[in-house]
Every structure is written in C-alpha cells, then in structure tokens.
PDB file of C-alpha atoms (C1' of nucleotides) in Angstrom:
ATOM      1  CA  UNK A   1      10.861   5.436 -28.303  1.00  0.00           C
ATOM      2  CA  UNK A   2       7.814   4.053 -29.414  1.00  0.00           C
ATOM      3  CA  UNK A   3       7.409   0.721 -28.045  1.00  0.00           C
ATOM      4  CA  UNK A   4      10.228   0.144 -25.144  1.00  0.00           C
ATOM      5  CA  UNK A   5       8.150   1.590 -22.877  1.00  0.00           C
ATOM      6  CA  UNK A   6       6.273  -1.512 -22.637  1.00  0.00           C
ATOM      7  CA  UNK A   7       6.618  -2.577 -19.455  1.00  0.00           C
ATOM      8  CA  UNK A   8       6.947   0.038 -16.924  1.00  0.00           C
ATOM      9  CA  UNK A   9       8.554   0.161 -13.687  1.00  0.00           C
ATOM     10  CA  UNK A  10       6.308  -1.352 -10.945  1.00  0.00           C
ATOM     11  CA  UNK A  11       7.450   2.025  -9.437  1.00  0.00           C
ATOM     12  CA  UNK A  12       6.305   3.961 -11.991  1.00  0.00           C
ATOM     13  CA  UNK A  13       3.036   2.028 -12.825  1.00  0.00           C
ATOM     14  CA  UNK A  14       2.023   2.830  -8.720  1.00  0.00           C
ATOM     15  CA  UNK A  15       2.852   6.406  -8.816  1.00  0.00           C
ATOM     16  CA  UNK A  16       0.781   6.612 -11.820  1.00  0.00           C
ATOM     17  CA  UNK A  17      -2.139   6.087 -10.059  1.00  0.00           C
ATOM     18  CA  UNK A  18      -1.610   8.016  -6.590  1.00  0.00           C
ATOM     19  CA  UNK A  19      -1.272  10.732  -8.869  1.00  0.00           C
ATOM     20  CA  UNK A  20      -4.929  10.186  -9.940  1.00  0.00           C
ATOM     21  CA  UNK A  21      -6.170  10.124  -6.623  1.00  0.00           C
ATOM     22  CA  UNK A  22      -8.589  13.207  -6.360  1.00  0.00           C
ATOM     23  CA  UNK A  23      -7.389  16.143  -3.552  1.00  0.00           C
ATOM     24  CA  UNK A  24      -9.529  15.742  -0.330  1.00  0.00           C
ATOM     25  CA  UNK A  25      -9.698  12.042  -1.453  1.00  0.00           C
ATOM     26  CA  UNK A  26      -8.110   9.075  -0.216  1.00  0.00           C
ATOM     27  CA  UNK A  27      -7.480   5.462  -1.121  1.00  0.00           C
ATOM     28  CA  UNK A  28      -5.810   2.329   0.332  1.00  0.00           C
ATOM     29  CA  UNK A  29      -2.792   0.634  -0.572  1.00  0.00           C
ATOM     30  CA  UNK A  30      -4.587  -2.565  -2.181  1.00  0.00           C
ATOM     31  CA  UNK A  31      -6.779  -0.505  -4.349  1.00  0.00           C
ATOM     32  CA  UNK A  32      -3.724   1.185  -5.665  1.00  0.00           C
ATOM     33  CA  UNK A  33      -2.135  -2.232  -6.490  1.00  0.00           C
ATOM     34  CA  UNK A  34      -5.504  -3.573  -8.169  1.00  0.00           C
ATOM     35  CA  UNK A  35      -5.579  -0.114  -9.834  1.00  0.00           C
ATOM     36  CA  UNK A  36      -1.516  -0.240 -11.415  1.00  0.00           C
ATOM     37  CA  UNK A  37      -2.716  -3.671 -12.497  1.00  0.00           C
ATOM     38  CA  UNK A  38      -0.580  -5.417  -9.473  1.00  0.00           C
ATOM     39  CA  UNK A  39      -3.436  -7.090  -7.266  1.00  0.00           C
ATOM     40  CA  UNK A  40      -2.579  -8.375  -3.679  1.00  0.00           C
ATOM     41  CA  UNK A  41       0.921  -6.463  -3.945  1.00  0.00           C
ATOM     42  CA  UNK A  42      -0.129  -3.433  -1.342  1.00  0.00           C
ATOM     43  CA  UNK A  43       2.800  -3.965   0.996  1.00  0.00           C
ATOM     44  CA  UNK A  44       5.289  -3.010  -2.175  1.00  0.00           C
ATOM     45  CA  UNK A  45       2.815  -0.133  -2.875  1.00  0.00           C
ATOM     46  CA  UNK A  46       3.669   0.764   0.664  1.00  0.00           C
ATOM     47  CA  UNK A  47       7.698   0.096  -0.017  1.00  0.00           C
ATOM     48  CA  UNK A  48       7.657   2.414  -3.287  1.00  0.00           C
ATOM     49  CA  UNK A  49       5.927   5.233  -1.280  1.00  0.00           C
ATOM     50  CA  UNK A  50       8.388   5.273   1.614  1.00  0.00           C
ATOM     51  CA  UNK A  51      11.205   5.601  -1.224  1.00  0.00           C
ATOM     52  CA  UNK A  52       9.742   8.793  -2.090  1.00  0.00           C
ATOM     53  CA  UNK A  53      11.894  11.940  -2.145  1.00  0.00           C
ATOM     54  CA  UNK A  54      11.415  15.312  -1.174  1.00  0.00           C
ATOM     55  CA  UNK A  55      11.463  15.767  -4.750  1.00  0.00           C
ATOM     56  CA  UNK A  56       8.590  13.775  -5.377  1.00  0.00           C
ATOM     57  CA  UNK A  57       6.349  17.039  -4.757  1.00  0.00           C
ATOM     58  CA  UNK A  58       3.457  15.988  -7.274  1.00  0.00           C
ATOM     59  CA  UNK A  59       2.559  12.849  -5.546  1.00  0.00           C
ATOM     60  CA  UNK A  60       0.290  12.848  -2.867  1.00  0.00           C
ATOM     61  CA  UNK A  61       1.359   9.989  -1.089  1.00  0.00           C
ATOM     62  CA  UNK A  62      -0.978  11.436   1.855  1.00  0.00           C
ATOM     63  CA  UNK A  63      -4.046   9.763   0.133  1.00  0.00           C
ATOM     64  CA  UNK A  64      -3.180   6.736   0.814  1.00  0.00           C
ATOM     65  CA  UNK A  65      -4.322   5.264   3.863  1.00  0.00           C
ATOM     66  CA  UNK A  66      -4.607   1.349   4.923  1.00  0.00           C
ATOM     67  CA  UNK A  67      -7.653  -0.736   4.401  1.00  0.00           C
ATOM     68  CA  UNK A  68      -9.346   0.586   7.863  1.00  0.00           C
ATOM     69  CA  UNK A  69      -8.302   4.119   6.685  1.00  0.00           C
ATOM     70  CA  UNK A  70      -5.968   3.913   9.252  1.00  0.00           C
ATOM     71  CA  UNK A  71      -2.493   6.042   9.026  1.00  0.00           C
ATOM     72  CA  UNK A  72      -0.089   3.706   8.311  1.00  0.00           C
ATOM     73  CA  UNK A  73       3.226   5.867   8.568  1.00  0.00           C
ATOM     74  CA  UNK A  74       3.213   6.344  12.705  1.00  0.00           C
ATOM     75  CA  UNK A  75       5.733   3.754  11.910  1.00  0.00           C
ATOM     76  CA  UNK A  76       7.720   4.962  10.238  1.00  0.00           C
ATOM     77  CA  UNK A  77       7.658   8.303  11.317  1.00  0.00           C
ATOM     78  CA  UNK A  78       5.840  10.042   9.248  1.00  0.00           C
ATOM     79  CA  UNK A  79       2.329   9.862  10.611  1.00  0.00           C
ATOM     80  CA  UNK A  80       2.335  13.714  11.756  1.00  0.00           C
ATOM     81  CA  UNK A  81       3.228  14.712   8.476  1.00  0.00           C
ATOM     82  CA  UNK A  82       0.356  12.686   6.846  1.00  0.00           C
ATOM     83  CA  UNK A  83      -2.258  13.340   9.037  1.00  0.00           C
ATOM     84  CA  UNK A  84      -1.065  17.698   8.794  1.00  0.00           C
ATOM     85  CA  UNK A  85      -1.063  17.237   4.580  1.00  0.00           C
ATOM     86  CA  UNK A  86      -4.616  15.255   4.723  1.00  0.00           C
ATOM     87  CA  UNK A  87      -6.547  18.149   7.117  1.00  0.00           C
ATOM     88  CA  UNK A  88      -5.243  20.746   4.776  1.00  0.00           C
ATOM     89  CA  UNK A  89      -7.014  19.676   2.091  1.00  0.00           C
ATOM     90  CA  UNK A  90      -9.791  18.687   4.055  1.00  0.00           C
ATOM     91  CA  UNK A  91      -9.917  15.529   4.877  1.00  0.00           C
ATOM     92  CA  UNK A  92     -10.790  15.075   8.555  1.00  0.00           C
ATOM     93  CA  UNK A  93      -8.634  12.813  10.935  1.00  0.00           C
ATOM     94  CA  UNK A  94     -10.241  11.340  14.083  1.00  0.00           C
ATOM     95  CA  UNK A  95      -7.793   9.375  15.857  1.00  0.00           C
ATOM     96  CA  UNK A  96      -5.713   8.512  13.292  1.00  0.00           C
ATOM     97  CA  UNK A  97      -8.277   7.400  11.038  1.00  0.00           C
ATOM     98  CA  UNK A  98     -10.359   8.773   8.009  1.00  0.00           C
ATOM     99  CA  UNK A  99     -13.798   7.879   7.339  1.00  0.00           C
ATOM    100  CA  UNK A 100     -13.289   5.937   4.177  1.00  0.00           C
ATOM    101  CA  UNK A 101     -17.228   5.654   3.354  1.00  0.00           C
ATOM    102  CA  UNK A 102     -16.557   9.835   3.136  1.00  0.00           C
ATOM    103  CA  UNK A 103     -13.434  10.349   1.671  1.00  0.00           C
ATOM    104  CA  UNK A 104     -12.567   6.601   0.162  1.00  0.00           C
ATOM    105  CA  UNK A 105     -12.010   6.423  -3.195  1.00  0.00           C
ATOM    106  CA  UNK A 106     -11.805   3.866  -5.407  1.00  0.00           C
ATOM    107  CA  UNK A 107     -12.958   4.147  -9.559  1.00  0.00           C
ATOM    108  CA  UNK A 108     -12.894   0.634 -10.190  1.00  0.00           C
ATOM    109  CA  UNK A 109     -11.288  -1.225 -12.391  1.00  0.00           C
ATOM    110  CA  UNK A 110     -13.061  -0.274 -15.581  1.00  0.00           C
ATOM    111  CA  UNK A 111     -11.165   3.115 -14.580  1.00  0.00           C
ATOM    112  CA  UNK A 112      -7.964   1.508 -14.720  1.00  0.00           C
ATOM    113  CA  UNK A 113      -8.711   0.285 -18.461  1.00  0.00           C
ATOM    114  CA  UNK A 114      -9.315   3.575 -20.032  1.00  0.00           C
ATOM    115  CA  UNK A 115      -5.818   4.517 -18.462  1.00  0.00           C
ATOM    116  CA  UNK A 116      -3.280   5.186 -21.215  1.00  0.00           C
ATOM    117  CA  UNK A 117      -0.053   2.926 -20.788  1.00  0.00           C
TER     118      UNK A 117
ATOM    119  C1'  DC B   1      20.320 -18.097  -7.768  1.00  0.00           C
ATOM    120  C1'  DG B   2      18.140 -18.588  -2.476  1.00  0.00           C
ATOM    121  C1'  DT B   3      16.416 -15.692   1.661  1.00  0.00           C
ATOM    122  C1'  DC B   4      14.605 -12.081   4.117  1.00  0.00           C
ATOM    123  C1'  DT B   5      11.881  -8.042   4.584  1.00  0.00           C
ATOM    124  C1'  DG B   6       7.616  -5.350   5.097  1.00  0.00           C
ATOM    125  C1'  DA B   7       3.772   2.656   4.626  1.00  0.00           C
ATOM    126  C1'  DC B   8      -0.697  -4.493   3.754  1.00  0.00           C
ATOM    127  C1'  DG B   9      -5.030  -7.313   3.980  1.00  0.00           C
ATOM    128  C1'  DC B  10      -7.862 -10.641   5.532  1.00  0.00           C
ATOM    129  C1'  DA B  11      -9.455 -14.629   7.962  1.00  0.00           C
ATOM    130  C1'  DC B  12     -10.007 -16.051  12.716  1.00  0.00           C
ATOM    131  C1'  DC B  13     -10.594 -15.950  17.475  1.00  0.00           C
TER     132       DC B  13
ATOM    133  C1'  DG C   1     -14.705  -3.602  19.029  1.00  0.00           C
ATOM    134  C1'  DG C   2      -9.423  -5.553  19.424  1.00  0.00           C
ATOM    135  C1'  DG C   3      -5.399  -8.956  18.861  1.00  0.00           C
ATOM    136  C1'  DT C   4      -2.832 -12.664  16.404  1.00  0.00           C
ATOM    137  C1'  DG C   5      -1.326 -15.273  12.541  1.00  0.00           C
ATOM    138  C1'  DC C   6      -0.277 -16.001   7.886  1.00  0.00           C
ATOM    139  C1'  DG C   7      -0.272 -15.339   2.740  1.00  0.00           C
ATOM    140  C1'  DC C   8       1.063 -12.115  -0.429  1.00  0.00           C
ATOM    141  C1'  DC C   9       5.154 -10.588  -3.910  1.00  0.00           C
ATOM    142  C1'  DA C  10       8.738  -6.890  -5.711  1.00  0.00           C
ATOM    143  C1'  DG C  11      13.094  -5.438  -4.255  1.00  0.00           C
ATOM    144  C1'  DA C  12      17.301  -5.649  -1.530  1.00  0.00           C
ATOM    145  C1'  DC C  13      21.247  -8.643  -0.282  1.00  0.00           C
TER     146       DC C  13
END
DNA sequence: CGTCTGACGCACC
DNA sequence: GGGTGCGCCAGAC
C-alpha cells in the first residue's frame, strides 16, 4: 500500500487538518481549505463537517468557526452544541462569536508543507 | 454527462 | 456597524 494513497479523499485531506487545530483554538473554514491544500473551497469544508458522525469523536469540528468567528451551525441546528463544546475548553463566546485575534488560529501555509501526505 | 446545492468569503453599498 | 449579491467548487442527483 505504498503509493495508492496518493490522492486522498477531499474528506479525508479536511479532517486532517481540524484534527491539528490546537484545543482552546479555533479556525475558519477557508483557512482549513487553504490548509488541506483546497483554497476558496470553505463551503465543502463546511459540507464534510456536517457529514460528521457521532462516531467522529476525535475531530473537533467545534474549532471551526466562519471568517467573522461567527457560529455558523445555528443553521443547522447545531449552534448550542458548538458554542457548549467551545466554552469547555475555554474558548469564550459573546453573542455567538469568538474573538478570533484571541483564539484564531491559523499556522500558515509553510505549516501545511511540513505535513506528511 | 448537465444542474443544483450550500456549517463560506468577500466585495459593495 | 449591518445587509445584499455573487463567485467559488466538491458532491449529490
């Protein structure tokens, strides 16, 4: 199995990098996308998160917040959830937004270079 | 194949 | 600060 895994899922390449987001930490969809080495595809980062299963326990979807570190899942329904996960690791919600000059994160892509593929 | 969709982002007003 | 419009592109049909 050395070289099929080539080309990974687009799935699997975002996933990758939530994982990597630091607890108490959060990021934005785009940044993930530039990050998996998909730029300007943050809506499908969005559509790979809300496939995520209960079973999914070692992703922290929660980190990732919208450009204005906004919540993005009120609308789907899942906002509560978020918001509960985010102030238990302490990052601090005020009105449904995080402080991203506090808790942003974002390595850069040099970061996303020394990741193994 | 062609179309539609959307946990987004950004330019504009 | 807020609201609207439109480009983006992988996946579902």
């Amino acid at each position: 199995m050395a070289q099929t895994s080539e080309e990974r899922t687009y799935r699997e390449r975002v996933l990758e990098v939530v994982r990597a987001i630091p607890r108490g930490k959060v990021t934005n969809y785009g940044t993930v996308a530039l990050l998996a080495g998909y730029p300007r595809t943050a809506r499908q980062v969005g559509a790979v998160l809300y496939g995520l299963r209960d079973s999914d326990t070692d992703v922290p979807w929660q980190r990732v917040v919208n450009a204005q570190g906004g919540i993005s899942t009120f609308k789907v329904g899942s906002g509560e959830l978020q918001v509960a996960l985010l102030e238990a690791e302490g990052v601090e919600v005020v009105d449904r937004r995080v402080d991203m000059d506090r808790y942003g994160w974002d390595p850069g892509l040099a970061w996303a270079e020394r990741q193994p593929k």
